[in-house]
PDB file of C-alpha atoms and ligand atoms in Angstrom:
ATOM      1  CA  UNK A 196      89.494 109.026 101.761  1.00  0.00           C
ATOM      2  CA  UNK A 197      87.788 108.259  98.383  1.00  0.00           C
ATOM      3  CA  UNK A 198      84.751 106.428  97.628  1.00  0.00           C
ATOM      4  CA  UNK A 199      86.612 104.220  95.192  1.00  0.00           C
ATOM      5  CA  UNK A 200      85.438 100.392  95.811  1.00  0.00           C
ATOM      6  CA  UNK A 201      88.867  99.656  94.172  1.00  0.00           C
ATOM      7  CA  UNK A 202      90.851 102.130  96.338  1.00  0.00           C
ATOM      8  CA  UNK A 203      88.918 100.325  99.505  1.00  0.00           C
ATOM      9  CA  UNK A 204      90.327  97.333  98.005  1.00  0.00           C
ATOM     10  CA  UNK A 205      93.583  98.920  98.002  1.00  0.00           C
ATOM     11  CA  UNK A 206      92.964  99.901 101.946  1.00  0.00           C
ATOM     12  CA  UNK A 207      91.980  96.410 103.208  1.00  0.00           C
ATOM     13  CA  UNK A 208      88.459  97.952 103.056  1.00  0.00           C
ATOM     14  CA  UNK A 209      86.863  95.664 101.155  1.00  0.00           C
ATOM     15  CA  UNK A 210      87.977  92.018 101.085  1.00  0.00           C
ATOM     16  CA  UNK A 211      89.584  90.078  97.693  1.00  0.00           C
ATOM     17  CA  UNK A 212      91.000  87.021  96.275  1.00  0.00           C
ATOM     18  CA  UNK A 213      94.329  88.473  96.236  1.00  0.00           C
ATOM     19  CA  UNK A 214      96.590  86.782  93.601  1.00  0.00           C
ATOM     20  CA  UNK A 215      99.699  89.492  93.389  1.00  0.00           C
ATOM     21  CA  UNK A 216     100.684  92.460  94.829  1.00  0.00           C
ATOM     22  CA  UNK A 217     103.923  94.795  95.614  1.00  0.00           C
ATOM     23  CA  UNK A 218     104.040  98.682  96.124  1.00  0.00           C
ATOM     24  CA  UNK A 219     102.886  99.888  93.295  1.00  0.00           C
ATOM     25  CA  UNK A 220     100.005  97.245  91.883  1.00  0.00           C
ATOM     26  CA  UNK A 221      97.296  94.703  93.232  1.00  0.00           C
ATOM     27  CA  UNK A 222      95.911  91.667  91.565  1.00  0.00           C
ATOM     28  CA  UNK A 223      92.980  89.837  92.549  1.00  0.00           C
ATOM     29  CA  UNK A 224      89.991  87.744  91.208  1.00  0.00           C
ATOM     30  CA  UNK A 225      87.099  89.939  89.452  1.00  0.00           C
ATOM     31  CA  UNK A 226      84.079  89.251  91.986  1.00  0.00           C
ATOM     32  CA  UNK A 227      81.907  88.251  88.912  1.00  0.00           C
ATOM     33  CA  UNK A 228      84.418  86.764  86.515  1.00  0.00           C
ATOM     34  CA  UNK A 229      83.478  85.965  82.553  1.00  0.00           C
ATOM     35  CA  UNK A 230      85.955  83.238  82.024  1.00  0.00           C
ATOM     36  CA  UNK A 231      87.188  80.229  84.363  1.00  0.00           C
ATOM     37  CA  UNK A 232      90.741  82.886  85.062  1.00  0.00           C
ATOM     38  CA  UNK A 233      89.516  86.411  85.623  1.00  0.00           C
ATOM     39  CA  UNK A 234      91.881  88.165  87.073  1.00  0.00           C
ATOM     40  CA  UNK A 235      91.809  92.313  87.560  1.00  0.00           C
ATOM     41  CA  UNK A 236      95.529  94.019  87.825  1.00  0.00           C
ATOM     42  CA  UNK A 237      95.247  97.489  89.622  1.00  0.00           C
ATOM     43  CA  UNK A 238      96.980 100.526  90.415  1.00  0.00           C
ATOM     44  CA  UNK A 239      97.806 100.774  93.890  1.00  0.00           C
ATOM     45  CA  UNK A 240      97.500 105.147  93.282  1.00  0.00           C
ATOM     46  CA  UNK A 241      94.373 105.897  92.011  1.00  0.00           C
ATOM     47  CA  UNK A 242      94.040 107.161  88.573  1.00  0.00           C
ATOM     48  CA  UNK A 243      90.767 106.672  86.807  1.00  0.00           C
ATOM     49  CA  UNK A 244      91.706 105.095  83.223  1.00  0.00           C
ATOM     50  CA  UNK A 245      93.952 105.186  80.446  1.00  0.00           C
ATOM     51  CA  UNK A 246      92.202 108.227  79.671  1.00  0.00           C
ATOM     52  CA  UNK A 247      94.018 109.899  82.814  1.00  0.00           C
ATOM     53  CA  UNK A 248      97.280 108.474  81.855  1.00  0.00           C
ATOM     54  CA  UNK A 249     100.366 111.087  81.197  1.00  0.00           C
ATOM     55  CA  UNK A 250     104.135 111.116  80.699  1.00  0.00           C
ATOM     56  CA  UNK A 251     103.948 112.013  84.749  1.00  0.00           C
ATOM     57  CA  UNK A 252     102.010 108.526  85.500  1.00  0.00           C
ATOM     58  CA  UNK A 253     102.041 106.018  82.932  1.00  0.00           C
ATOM     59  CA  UNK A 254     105.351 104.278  83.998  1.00  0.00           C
ATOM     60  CA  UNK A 255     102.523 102.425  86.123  1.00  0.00           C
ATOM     61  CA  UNK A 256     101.403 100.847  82.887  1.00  0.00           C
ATOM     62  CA  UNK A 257     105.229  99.276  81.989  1.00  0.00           C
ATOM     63  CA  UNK A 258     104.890  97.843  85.958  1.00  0.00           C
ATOM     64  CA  UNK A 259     101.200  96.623  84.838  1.00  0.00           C
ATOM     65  CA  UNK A 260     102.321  94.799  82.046  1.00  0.00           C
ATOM     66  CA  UNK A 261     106.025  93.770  83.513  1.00  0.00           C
ATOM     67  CA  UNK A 262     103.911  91.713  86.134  1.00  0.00           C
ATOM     68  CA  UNK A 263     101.396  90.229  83.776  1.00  0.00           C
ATOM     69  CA  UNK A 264     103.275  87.432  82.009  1.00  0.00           C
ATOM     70  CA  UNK A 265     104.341  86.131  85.811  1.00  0.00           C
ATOM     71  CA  UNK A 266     100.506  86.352  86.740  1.00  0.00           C
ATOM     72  CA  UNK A 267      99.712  84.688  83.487  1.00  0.00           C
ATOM     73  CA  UNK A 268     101.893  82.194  84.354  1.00  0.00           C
ATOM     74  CA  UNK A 269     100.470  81.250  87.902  1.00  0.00           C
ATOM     75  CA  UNK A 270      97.583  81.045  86.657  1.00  0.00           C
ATOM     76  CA  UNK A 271      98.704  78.316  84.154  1.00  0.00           C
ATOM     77  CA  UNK A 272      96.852  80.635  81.006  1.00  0.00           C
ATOM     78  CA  UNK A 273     100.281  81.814  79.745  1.00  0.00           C
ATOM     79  CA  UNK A 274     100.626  78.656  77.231  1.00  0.00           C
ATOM     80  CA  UNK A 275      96.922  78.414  76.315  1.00  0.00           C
ATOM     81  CA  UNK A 276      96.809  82.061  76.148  1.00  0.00           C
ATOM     82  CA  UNK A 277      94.392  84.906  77.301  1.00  0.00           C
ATOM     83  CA  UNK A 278      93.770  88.491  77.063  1.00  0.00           C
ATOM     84  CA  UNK A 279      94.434  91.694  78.175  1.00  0.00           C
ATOM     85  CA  UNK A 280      91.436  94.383  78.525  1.00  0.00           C
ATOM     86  CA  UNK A 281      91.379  97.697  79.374  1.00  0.00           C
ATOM     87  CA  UNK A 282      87.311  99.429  79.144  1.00  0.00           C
ATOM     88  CA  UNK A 283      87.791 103.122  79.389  1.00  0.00           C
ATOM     89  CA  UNK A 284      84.500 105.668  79.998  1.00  0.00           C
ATOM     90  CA  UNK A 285      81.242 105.019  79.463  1.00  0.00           C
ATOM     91  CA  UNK A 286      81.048 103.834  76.275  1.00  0.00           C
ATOM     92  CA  UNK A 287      84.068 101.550  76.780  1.00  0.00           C
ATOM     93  CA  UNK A 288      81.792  99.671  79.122  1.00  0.00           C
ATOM     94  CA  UNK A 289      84.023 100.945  82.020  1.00  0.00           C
ATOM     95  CA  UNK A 290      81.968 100.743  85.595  1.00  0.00           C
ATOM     96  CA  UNK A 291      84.708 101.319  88.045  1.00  0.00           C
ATOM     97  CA  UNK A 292      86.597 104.546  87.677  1.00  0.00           C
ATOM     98  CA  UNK A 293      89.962 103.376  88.630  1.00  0.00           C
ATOM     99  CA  UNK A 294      92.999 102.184  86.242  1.00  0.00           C
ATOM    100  CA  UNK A 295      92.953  98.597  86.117  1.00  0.00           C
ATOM    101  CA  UNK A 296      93.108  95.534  83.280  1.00  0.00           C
ATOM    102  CA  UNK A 297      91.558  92.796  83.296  1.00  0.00           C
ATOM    103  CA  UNK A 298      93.316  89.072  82.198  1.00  0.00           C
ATOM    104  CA  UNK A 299      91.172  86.963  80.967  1.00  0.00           C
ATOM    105  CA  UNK A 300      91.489  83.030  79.704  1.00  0.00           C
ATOM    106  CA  UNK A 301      91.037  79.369  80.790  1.00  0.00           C
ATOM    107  CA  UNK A 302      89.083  78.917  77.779  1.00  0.00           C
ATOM    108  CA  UNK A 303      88.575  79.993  73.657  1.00  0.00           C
ATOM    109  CA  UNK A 304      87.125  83.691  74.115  1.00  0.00           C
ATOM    110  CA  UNK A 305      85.114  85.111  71.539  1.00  0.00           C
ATOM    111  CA  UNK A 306      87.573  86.495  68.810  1.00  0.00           C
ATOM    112  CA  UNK A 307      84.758  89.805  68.459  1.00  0.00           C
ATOM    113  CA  UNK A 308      85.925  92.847  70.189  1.00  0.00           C
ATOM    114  CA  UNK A 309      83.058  95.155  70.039  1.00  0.00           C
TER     115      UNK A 309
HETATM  116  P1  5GP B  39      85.039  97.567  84.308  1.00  0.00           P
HETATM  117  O1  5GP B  39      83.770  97.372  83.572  1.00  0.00           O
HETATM  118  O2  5GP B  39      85.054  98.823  85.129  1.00  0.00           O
HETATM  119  O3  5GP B  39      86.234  97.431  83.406  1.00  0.00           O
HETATM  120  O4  5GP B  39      85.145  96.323  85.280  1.00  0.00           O
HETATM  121  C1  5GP B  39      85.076  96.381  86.654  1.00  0.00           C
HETATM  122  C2  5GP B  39      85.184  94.953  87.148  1.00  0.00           C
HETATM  123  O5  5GP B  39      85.324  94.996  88.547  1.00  0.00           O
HETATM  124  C3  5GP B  39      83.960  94.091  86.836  1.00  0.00           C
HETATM  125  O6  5GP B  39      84.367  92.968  86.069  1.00  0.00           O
HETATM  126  C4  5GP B  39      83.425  93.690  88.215  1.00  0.00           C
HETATM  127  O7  5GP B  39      82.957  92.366  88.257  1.00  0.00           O
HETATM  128  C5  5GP B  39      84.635  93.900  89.106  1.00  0.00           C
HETATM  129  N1  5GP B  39      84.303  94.281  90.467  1.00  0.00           N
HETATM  130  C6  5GP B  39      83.442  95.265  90.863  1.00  0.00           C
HETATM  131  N2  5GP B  39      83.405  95.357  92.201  1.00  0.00           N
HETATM  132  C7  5GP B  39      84.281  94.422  92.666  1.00  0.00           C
HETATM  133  C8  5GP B  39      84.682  94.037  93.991  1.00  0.00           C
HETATM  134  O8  5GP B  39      84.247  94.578  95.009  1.00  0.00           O
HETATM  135  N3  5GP B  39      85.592  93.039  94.077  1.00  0.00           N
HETATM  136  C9  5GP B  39      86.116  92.407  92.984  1.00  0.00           C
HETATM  137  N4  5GP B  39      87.006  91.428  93.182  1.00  0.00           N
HETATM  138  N5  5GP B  39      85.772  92.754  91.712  1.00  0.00           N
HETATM  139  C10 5GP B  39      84.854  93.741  91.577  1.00  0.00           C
HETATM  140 ZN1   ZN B  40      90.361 104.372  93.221  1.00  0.00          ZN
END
């Protein structure tokens, strides 16, 4: 068993707002969330970013993003619109070492990226 606070997620370890979730992925509300929808998509398997992603893994990423729109959707963003982030290593501003994006909207975010 891993340290991973997003793996104890995964486990039932660690309680969350769970919005979405089948065999492969997990959704559920970022515990400190930057805009009124803040919504974290997961890996079910860990992997620790984009940075670990390979032609032996990343079909995870077409199931991320196949289940987005219908999250989007739920959460009544997908007219208004929202974003899609993925912080990678240290200097991406990444804190939890485990693959996930994070969907963010509900209101006008700041059009800077860095
Ligand atoms: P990162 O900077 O790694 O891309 O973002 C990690 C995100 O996970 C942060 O937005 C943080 O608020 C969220 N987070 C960290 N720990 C927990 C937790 O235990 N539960 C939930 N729901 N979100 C968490
Ligand atoms: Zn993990």
């Amino acid at each position: 068993m891993n340290d991973c606070i997003f793996c104890k997620i995964v486990r039932g370890e660690i309680p969350c707002s769970l919005i979405y979730q089948d065999d492969k992925v997990m959704a559920f509300k970022d515990i400190n969330p930057l805009a009124p929808v803040h919504i974290l998509i997961i890996s079910k398997q860990h992997i620790e970013s984009v940075q670990s992603l390979d032609k032996n893994n990343s079909q995870i990423v077409a199931h991320i993003f196949e289940k987005i729109p219908y999250i989007a959707k739920e959460a009544d963003i997908a007219k208004s619109g929202y974003r899609v982030i993925s912080n990678i290593g240290k200097d991406g501003g990444q804190v939890v070492p485990h693959l996930h994006f994070h969907i963010l909207g509900g209101r006008a975010l700041c059009t800077a990226l860095g």
